[in-house]
Amino acid sequence: MLGSMFSSSSQAALAIGRAMTAAPLPPHAIFAIDGRTGAGKTSFARELTARLAPASLCTIEVESFIEGWSGLADGVAELAQGPLRQFREQGACELRAWDWHVGRWAETVRVPTCGTCAMMLVVGCGSSSAPIAPLLDGSVWIEAAAGLRRQRVNAREGSPDAWWDMWEAQHTALLAQRDSAREATWSL
């Protein structure tokens, strides 16, 4: 589907939030917010969440549930096969969390912590990739220049030199399987 362009993230959040809630959706809808590292996915997710009904919405960050810097491709496939299918069927799911500080799997978390959600936002690199795409009711692609993205990451977490190329290569491989930017419902 050809994406719709917006001039600002505020304008986009308002319009996309309206579109997401105006159309009839399945009982447990799933939307993705995808883009390259540092493009502004998490910031946009916060802005969009503020415009949606928080009680019926849950959000997961892809990076919280994959096995470290080398786990993007396998991780999104595992998310699609297990937790996201579970959410689609039940409105809740269990996800194994990755502890980035110690570099190993941590506890299993339930999303939402109790009850169910009508809608889930899956935020992060690969969130609208080929393994996940069949489960999506829509997706947002966020574009930003490479220099700006790297500057944002540097400011957020320090130098990405140790992992940047490996992560970008994995995301590029996912994009070769499915052009998430071109297939996005909405683009920023």
Coordinates of N, CA and C in Angstrom, one line a residue:
M1 N 0.8 -1.2 0.0 CA 0.0 0.0 0.0 C 0.9 1.2 0.0
L2 N 0.5 2.2 -0.8 CA 1.3 3.4 -0.8 C 1.1 4.3 0.4
G3 N 2.2 4.7 1.0 CA 2.1 5.4 2.3 C 1.6 6.9 2.1
S4 N 1.0 7.4 3.1 CA 0.6 8.8 3.0 C 1.7 9.7 3.8
M5 N 2.0 10.8 3.2 CA 3.1 11.6 3.8 C 2.5 12.7 4.7
F6 N 3.2 13.1 5.7 CA 2.8 14.1 6.7 C 3.9 15.1 6.9
S7 N 3.6 16.3 7.2 CA 4.7 17.3 7.3 C 5.3 17.4 8.7
S8 N 4.6 16.9 9.7 CA 5.1 16.9 11.1 C 4.6 15.7 11.8
S9 N 5.3 15.3 12.9 CA 4.9 14.1 13.6 C 3.6 14.4 14.4
S10 N 3.4 15.6 14.8 CA 2.2 15.9 15.5 C 1.0 15.8 14.6
Q11 N 1.1 16.3 13.4 CA 0.0 16.2 12.4 C -0.2 14.7 12.1
A12 N 0.9 14.0 11.9 CA 0.8 12.5 11.6 C 0.1 11.8 12.8
A13 N 0.5 12.0 14.0 CA 0.0 11.3 15.1 C -1.5 11.6 15.2
L14 N -2.0 12.8 15.0 CA -3.4 13.1 15.0 C -4.1 12.4 13.9
A15 N -3.6 12.5 12.7 CA -4.3 11.9 11.6 C -4.3 10.3 11.6
I16 N -3.1 9.8 12.0 CA -3.0 8.3 12.1 C -3.9 7.8 13.2
G17 N -3.8 8.5 14.4 CA -4.7 8.0 15.5 C -6.1 8.0 15.1
R18 N -6.6 9.0 14.4 CA -8.0 9.1 13.9 C -8.3 7.9 13.0
A19 N -7.4 7.7 12.0 CA -7.6 6.6 11.0 C -7.6 5.3 11.7
M20 N -6.7 5.1 12.7 CA -6.6 3.8 13.4 C -7.9 3.4 14.1
T21 N -8.5 4.4 14.7 CA -9.7 4.2 15.5 C -11.0 4.4 14.7
A22 N -11.0 4.9 13.5 CA -12.2 5.1 12.7 C -12.6 3.9 12.0
A23 N -11.7 3.1 11.5 CA -12.0 2.0 10.7 C -12.3 0.8 11.6
P24 N -13.2 -0.1 11.1 CA -13.5 -1.3 11.9 C -12.3 -2.1 12.0
L25 N -11.9 -2.6 13.2 CA -10.7 -3.4 13.4 C -11.1 -4.7 14.0
P26 N -10.2 -5.7 13.8 CA -10.5 -7.0 14.5 C -10.4 -6.8 16.0
P27 N -10.9 -7.7 16.8 CA -10.9 -7.5 18.3 C -9.5 -7.2 18.9
H28 N -8.4 -7.7 18.3 CA -7.1 -7.4 18.9 C -6.2 -7.0 17.7
A29 N -6.3 -5.7 17.4 CA -5.5 -5.2 16.2 C -4.1 -5.0 16.6
I30 N -3.2 -5.1 15.6 CA -1.8 -4.9 15.7 C -1.3 -3.9 14.7
F31 N -0.6 -2.8 15.1 CA 0.0 -1.8 14.3 C 1.5 -1.8 14.6
A32 N 2.3 -1.5 13.5 CA 3.7 -1.4 13.7 C 4.2 0.0 13.5
I33 N 5.2 0.4 14.2 CA 5.9 1.7 13.9 C 7.4 1.3 13.7
D34 N 7.8 1.4 12.4 CA 9.1 0.9 12.0 C 9.9 2.0 11.4
G35 N 11.2 1.8 11.2 CA 12.1 2.7 10.6 C 13.5 2.3 11.1
R36 N 14.5 3.0 10.5 CA 15.9 2.7 10.9 C 16.2 3.2 12.3
T37 N 17.3 2.7 12.8 CA 17.7 3.1 14.2 C 17.8 4.6 14.2
G38 N 17.3 5.2 15.3 CA 17.4 6.6 15.5 C 16.4 7.5 14.7
A39 N 15.5 6.8 14.0 CA 14.6 7.6 13.1 C 13.5 8.4 13.9
G40 N 13.2 7.9 15.1 CA 12.2 8.6 15.9 C 11.0 7.7 16.2
K41 N 11.1 6.4 16.1 CA 10.0 5.5 16.3 C 9.4 5.6 17.6
T42 N 10.2 5.5 18.7 CA 9.7 5.6 20.0 C 9.1 6.9 20.4
S43 N 9.7 8.0 19.9 CA 9.1 9.3 20.2 C 7.7 9.4 19.5
F44 N 7.7 8.9 18.3 CA 6.4 9.0 17.6 C 5.4 8.1 18.3
A45 N 5.8 6.9 18.7 CA 4.9 6.0 19.4 C 4.3 6.7 20.7
R46 N 5.1 7.4 21.4 CA 4.6 8.2 22.6 C 3.6 9.2 22.1
E47 N 3.8 9.9 21.1 CA 2.9 10.9 20.6 C 1.6 10.3 20.1
L48 N 1.7 9.2 19.4 CA 0.5 8.5 18.9 C -0.3 7.9 20.1
T49 N 0.4 7.3 21.1 CA -0.3 6.8 22.2 C -1.1 7.8 23.0
A50 N -0.6 9.0 23.1 CA -1.3 10.1 23.7 C -2.6 10.4 23.1
R51 N -2.7 10.1 21.8 CA -3.9 10.4 21.0 C -4.9 9.3 21.0
L52 N -4.5 8.1 21.5 CA -5.3 6.9 21.5 C -5.8 6.7 22.9
A53 N -6.8 5.8 23.0 CA -7.3 5.4 24.4 C -6.3 4.5 25.1
P54 N -5.5 5.0 26.0 CA -4.5 4.2 26.7 C -5.0 2.9 27.3
A55 N -6.2 2.9 27.8 CA -6.7 1.8 28.5 C -6.9 0.6 27.6
S56 N -7.1 0.8 26.3 CA -7.3 -0.3 25.4 C -6.1 -0.5 24.5
L57 N -5.0 0.1 24.9 CA -3.8 0.0 24.0 C -2.6 -0.5 24.8
C58 N -1.8 -1.4 24.2 CA -0.5 -1.8 24.8 C 0.6 -1.6 23.8
T59 N 1.8 -1.4 24.2 CA 2.9 -1.1 23.3 C 4.1 -2.0 23.7
I60 N 4.7 -2.6 22.7 CA 6.0 -3.3 23.0 C 7.0 -2.8 22.1
E61 N 8.3 -2.8 22.6 CA 9.4 -2.4 21.9 C 10.1 -3.6 21.4
V62 N 10.3 -3.8 20.1 CA 11.0 -5.0 19.5 C 12.3 -5.3 20.3
E63 N 13.1 -4.3 20.5 CA 14.4 -4.5 21.0 C 14.4 -5.1 22.5
S64 N 13.3 -4.9 23.1 CA 13.2 -5.5 24.5 C 13.0 -7.0 24.5
F65 N 12.7 -7.6 23.3 CA 12.3 -9.0 23.3 C 13.0 -9.8 22.2
I66 N 14.2 -9.3 21.9 CA 15.1 -10.1 21.0 C 16.4 -10.3 21.6
E67 N 17.2 -11.3 21.1 CA 18.4 -11.7 21.7 C 19.6 -10.8 21.3
G68 N 19.7 -9.6 21.9 CA 20.8 -8.8 21.7 C 21.0 -8.2 20.3
W69 N 22.2 -7.7 20.1 CA 22.5 -7.0 18.9 C 22.5 -7.9 17.6
S70 N 22.8 -9.2 17.8 CA 22.8 -10.1 16.7 C 21.5 -10.8 16.5
G71 N 20.4 -10.4 17.2 CA 19.2 -11.2 17.2 C 18.0 -10.6 16.5
L72 N 18.2 -9.6 15.7 CA 17.0 -8.9 15.1 C 16.2 -9.8 14.2
A73 N 16.8 -10.5 13.2 CA 16.1 -11.3 12.2 C 15.4 -12.4 12.9
D74 N 16.1 -13.2 13.7 CA 15.5 -14.3 14.4 C 14.4 -13.8 15.4
G75 N 14.7 -12.7 16.0 CA 13.8 -12.2 17.1 C 12.5 -11.7 16.5
V76 N 12.4 -11.1 15.4 CA 11.1 -10.7 14.8 C 10.4 -11.9 14.4
A77 N 11.0 -12.9 13.9 CA 10.4 -14.1 13.5 C 9.7 -14.8 14.7
E78 N 10.5 -14.8 15.8 CA 10.0 -15.4 17.0 C 8.8 -14.6 17.6
L79 N 8.9 -13.3 17.5 CA 7.7 -12.5 18.0 C 6.5 -12.8 17.1
A80 N 6.7 -12.9 15.8 CA 5.5 -13.2 15.0 C 4.9 -14.6 15.2
Q81 N 5.8 -15.6 15.4 CA 5.3 -16.9 15.6 C 4.6 -17.2 16.9
G82 N 5.1 -16.5 17.9 CA 4.5 -16.7 19.3 C 3.7 -15.6 19.8
P83 N 4.4 -14.6 20.5 CA 3.6 -13.6 21.2 C 2.6 -12.8 20.4
L84 N 3.0 -12.4 19.2 CA 2.0 -11.6 18.4 C 0.8 -12.4 17.9
R85 N 1.0 -13.7 17.6 CA -0.1 -14.5 17.3 C -1.0 -14.7 18.5
Q86 N -0.3 -14.9 19.7 CA -1.1 -15.0 20.9 C -1.9 -13.8 21.2
F87 N -1.3 -12.6 21.0 CA -2.0 -11.4 21.2 C -3.2 -11.3 20.2
R88 N -3.0 -11.6 19.0 CA -4.1 -11.5 18.0 C -5.3 -12.4 18.4
E89 N -5.0 -13.6 19.0 CA -6.1 -14.5 19.4 C -6.7 -14.1 20.7
Q90 N -5.9 -13.6 21.7 CA -6.4 -13.5 23.0 C -6.4 -12.1 23.6
G91 N -5.7 -11.1 22.9 CA -5.6 -9.7 23.4 C -4.6 -9.6 24.5
A92 N -3.8 -10.6 24.7 CA -2.7 -10.5 25.7 C -1.6 -11.5 25.3
C93 N -0.4 -11.3 25.7 CA 0.6 -12.3 25.3 C 1.7 -12.3 26.4
E94 N 2.6 -13.3 26.3 CA 3.7 -13.4 27.2 C 5.0 -13.3 26.3
L95 N 5.9 -12.5 26.8 CA 7.1 -12.2 26.0 C 8.3 -12.4 26.9
R96 N 9.3 -13.1 26.4 CA 10.6 -13.2 27.1 C 11.4 -12.0 26.9
A97 N 11.8 -11.3 28.0 CA 12.5 -10.1 27.9 C 14.0 -10.3 27.9
W98 N 14.7 -9.4 27.1 CA 16.2 -9.5 27.0 C 16.8 -8.4 28.0
D99 N 17.7 -8.8 28.8 CA 18.4 -7.9 29.7 C 19.6 -7.4 29.0
W100 N 19.6 -6.2 28.5 CA 20.7 -5.6 27.7 C 21.9 -5.4 28.6
H101 N 21.7 -5.2 29.9 CA 22.9 -4.9 30.8 C 23.7 -6.1 31.1
V102 N 23.1 -7.3 31.2 CA 23.9 -8.5 31.4 C 24.0 -9.4 30.2
G103 N 23.3 -9.0 29.1 CA 23.4 -9.8 27.9 C 22.8 -11.2 27.9
R104 N 21.7 -11.3 28.6 CA 21.0 -12.6 28.6 C 19.5 -12.5 28.8
W105 N 18.8 -13.6 28.6 CA 17.4 -13.5 28.8 C 17.0 -13.3 30.2
A106 N 16.0 -12.6 30.4 CA 15.5 -12.2 31.8 C 14.1 -12.9 32.0
E107 N 13.3 -12.2 32.7 CA 12.0 -12.8 33.0 C 11.0 -12.7 31.8
T108 N 10.0 -13.5 31.9 CA 8.9 -13.5 31.0 C 7.9 -12.5 31.5
V109 N 7.4 -11.6 30.6 CA 6.5 -10.6 31.0 C 5.2 -10.8 30.3
R110 N 4.1 -10.4 30.9 CA 2.8 -10.4 30.3 C 2.4 -9.0 29.8
V111 N 1.9 -9.0 28.6 CA 1.4 -7.7 28.1 C 0.0 -7.9 27.6
P112 N -0.9 -7.1 28.2 CA -0.8 -6.1 29.3 C -0.6 -6.9 30.6
T113 N -0.2 -6.3 31.6 CA 0.0 -6.9 32.9 C -1.2 -7.7 33.4
C114 N -2.4 -7.2 33.2 CA -3.6 -7.9 33.5 C -4.7 -7.5 32.5
G115 N -5.6 -8.4 32.3 CA -6.7 -8.1 31.4 C -6.3 -8.3 29.9
T116 N -6.9 -7.6 29.0 CA -6.6 -7.6 27.6 C -6.6 -6.2 27.0
C117 N -6.0 -6.1 25.8 CA -6.0 -4.8 25.1 C -6.7 -5.0 23.8
A118 N -7.3 -4.0 23.3 CA -7.9 -4.0 22.0 C -6.9 -3.8 20.8
M119 N -5.8 -3.1 21.2 CA -4.8 -2.7 20.2 C -3.4 -2.8 20.7
M120 N -2.5 -3.2 19.9 CA -1.1 -3.3 20.3 C -0.3 -2.5 19.2
L121 N 0.6 -1.7 19.8 CA 1.6 -1.0 18.9 C 2.9 -1.8 19.1
V122 N 3.5 -2.3 18.0 CA 4.8 -2.9 18.0 C 5.8 -1.9 17.4
V123 N 6.7 -1.5 18.2 CA 7.6 -0.4 17.9 C 9.1 -0.9 17.8
G124 N 9.7 -0.6 16.7 CA 11.1 -0.9 16.6 C 11.5 -1.3 15.2
C125 N 12.8 -1.4 15.0 CA 13.4 -1.9 13.7 C 12.8 -3.3 13.5
G126 N 12.3 -3.5 12.3 CA 11.8 -4.8 11.9 C 10.4 -5.1 12.3
S127 N 9.7 -4.1 12.9 CA 8.3 -4.3 13.4 C 7.3 -4.5 12.3
S128 N 7.6 -4.2 11.1 CA 6.7 -4.4 10.0 C 7.4 -5.3 8.9
S129 N 8.4 -6.1 9.4 CA 9.1 -7.0 8.5 C 8.3 -8.1 8.0
A130 N 8.8 -8.9 7.0 CA 8.0 -10.0 6.4 C 7.4 -11.0 7.4
P131 N 8.1 -11.4 8.5 CA 7.5 -12.3 9.4 C 6.3 -11.7 10.2
I132 N 6.3 -10.4 10.5 CA 5.3 -9.8 11.3 C 4.2 -9.3 10.4
A133 N 4.5 -8.8 9.2 CA 3.5 -8.1 8.3 C 2.2 -8.8 8.2
P134 N 2.1 -10.1 8.0 CA 0.7 -10.8 7.9 C -0.2 -10.6 9.1
L135 N 0.4 -10.2 10.2 CA -0.4 -10.0 11.5 C -0.8 -8.6 11.6
L136 N -0.3 -7.7 10.8 CA -0.6 -6.2 11.0 C -1.9 -5.7 10.4
D137 N -2.5 -4.8 11.1 CA -3.6 -4.1 10.5 C -3.2 -2.7 9.9
G138 N -2.0 -2.4 10.1 CA -1.4 -1.1 9.5 C 0.0 -0.9 10.0
S139 N 0.7 0.0 9.3 CA 2.1 0.3 9.8 C 2.5 1.7 9.4
V140 N 3.4 2.2 10.2 CA 3.9 3.5 10.0 C 5.4 3.3 9.8
W141 N 5.9 4.0 8.7 CA 7.4 4.0 8.5 C 7.9 5.4 8.8
I142 N 8.9 5.5 9.6 CA 9.5 6.8 9.9 C 10.9 6.8 9.3
E143 N 11.1 7.9 8.5 CA 12.3 8.1 7.7 C 13.1 9.2 8.3
A144 N 14.4 9.1 8.4 CA 15.3 10.2 8.8 C 16.7 9.9 8.2
A145 N 17.4 11.0 7.9 CA 18.7 10.9 7.3 C 19.7 10.1 8.2
A146 N 20.6 9.4 7.6 CA 21.6 8.6 8.4 C 22.3 9.4 9.4
G147 N 22.8 10.6 9.0 CA 23.6 11.4 9.9 C 22.8 11.8 11.2
L148 N 21.5 12.2 10.9 CA 20.6 12.6 12.0 C 20.4 11.4 12.9
R149 N 20.1 10.3 12.3 CA 19.8 9.1 13.1 C 21.0 8.7 14.1
R150 N 22.2 8.8 13.5 CA 23.4 8.4 14.3 C 23.6 9.5 15.4
Q151 N 23.4 10.7 15.1 CA 23.5 11.8 16.1 C 22.5 11.5 17.2
R152 N 21.3 11.2 16.9 CA 20.3 10.9 17.9 C 20.7 9.7 18.8
V153 N 21.2 8.7 18.2 CA 21.6 7.5 19.0 C 22.8 7.8 19.9
N154 N 23.7 8.6 19.3 CA 24.9 9.0 20.1 C 24.4 9.8 21.4
A155 N 23.5 10.7 21.2 CA 23.0 11.5 22.3 C 22.2 10.6 23.3
R156 N 21.5 9.6 22.8 CA 20.6 8.8 23.6 C 21.4 7.8 24.4
E157 N 22.4 7.1 23.8 CA 23.1 6.0 24.5 C 24.6 6.0 24.3
G158 N 25.2 7.0 23.8 CA 26.6 7.0 23.6 C 26.9 6.4 22.2
S159 N 28.2 6.3 22.0 CA 28.7 5.8 20.7 C 28.1 4.4 20.3
P160 N 27.5 4.3 19.1 CA 27.0 3.0 18.6 C 28.0 2.2 17.8
D161 N 29.3 2.7 17.9 CA 30.3 2.0 17.0 C 30.4 0.5 17.2
A162 N 30.2 0.0 18.4 CA 30.3 -1.4 18.6 C 29.2 -2.3 18.0
W163 N 28.0 -1.7 17.7 CA 26.9 -2.5 17.1 C 26.2 -1.9 15.9
W164 N 26.5 -0.7 15.6 CA 25.7 0.0 14.5 C 25.7 -0.8 13.2
D165 N 26.9 -1.1 12.7 CA 27.0 -1.8 11.4 C 26.3 -3.2 11.4
M166 N 26.5 -3.9 12.5 CA 25.8 -5.2 12.6 C 24.3 -5.1 12.6
W167 N 23.8 -4.1 13.3 CA 22.3 -3.9 13.4 C 21.8 -3.4 12.1
E168 N 22.4 -2.5 11.5 CA 22.0 -1.9 10.2 C 22.0 -3.0 9.1
A169 N 23.0 -3.9 9.2 CA 23.0 -5.0 8.2 C 21.8 -6.0 8.4
Q170 N 21.5 -6.3 9.6 CA 20.3 -7.1 9.9 C 19.0 -6.5 9.4
H171 N 18.9 -5.2 9.7 CA 17.7 -4.5 9.3 C 17.6 -4.4 7.8
T172 N 18.7 -4.2 7.1 CA 18.8 -4.1 5.7 C 18.3 -5.5 5.1
A173 N 18.8 -6.6 5.7 CA 18.4 -7.9 5.2 C 16.9 -8.1 5.4
L174 N 16.3 -7.6 6.5 CA 14.8 -7.7 6.6 C 14.1 -6.8 5.6
L175 N 14.7 -5.7 5.3 CA 14.1 -4.8 4.3 C 14.2 -5.4 2.9
A176 N 15.2 -6.2 2.6 CA 15.3 -6.9 1.3 C 14.2 -7.9 1.2
Q177 N 13.7 -8.5 2.3 CA 12.6 -9.5 2.2 C 11.3 -8.8 2.0
R178 N 11.1 -7.6 2.6 CA 9.9 -6.8 2.5 C 10.3 -5.4 2.6
D179 N 9.9 -4.6 1.6 CA 10.2 -3.2 1.6 C 9.2 -2.4 2.5
S180 N 9.5 -2.5 3.8 CA 8.5 -1.9 4.8 C 8.2 -0.5 4.6
A181 N 9.2 0.3 4.1 CA 8.9 1.7 3.8 C 7.9 1.9 2.7
R182 N 8.0 1.2 1.6 CA 7.1 1.2 0.5 C 5.7 0.7 0.8
E183 N 5.7 -0.4 1.7 CA 4.5 -1.1 2.0 C 3.7 -0.4 3.2
A184 N 4.3 0.6 3.8 CA 3.7 1.2 5.0 C 2.3 1.8 4.6
T185 N 1.5 1.8 5.6 CA 0.2 2.4 5.5 C 0.3 3.9 5.5
W186 N 1.2 4.4 6.4 CA 1.5 5.8 6.6 C 3.0 6.0 6.7
S187 N 3.5 7.1 6.1 CA 5.0 7.4 6.2 C 5.2 8.8 6.7
L188 N 6.3 8.9 7.4 CA 6.7 10.2 8.0 C 8.1 10.5 7.5

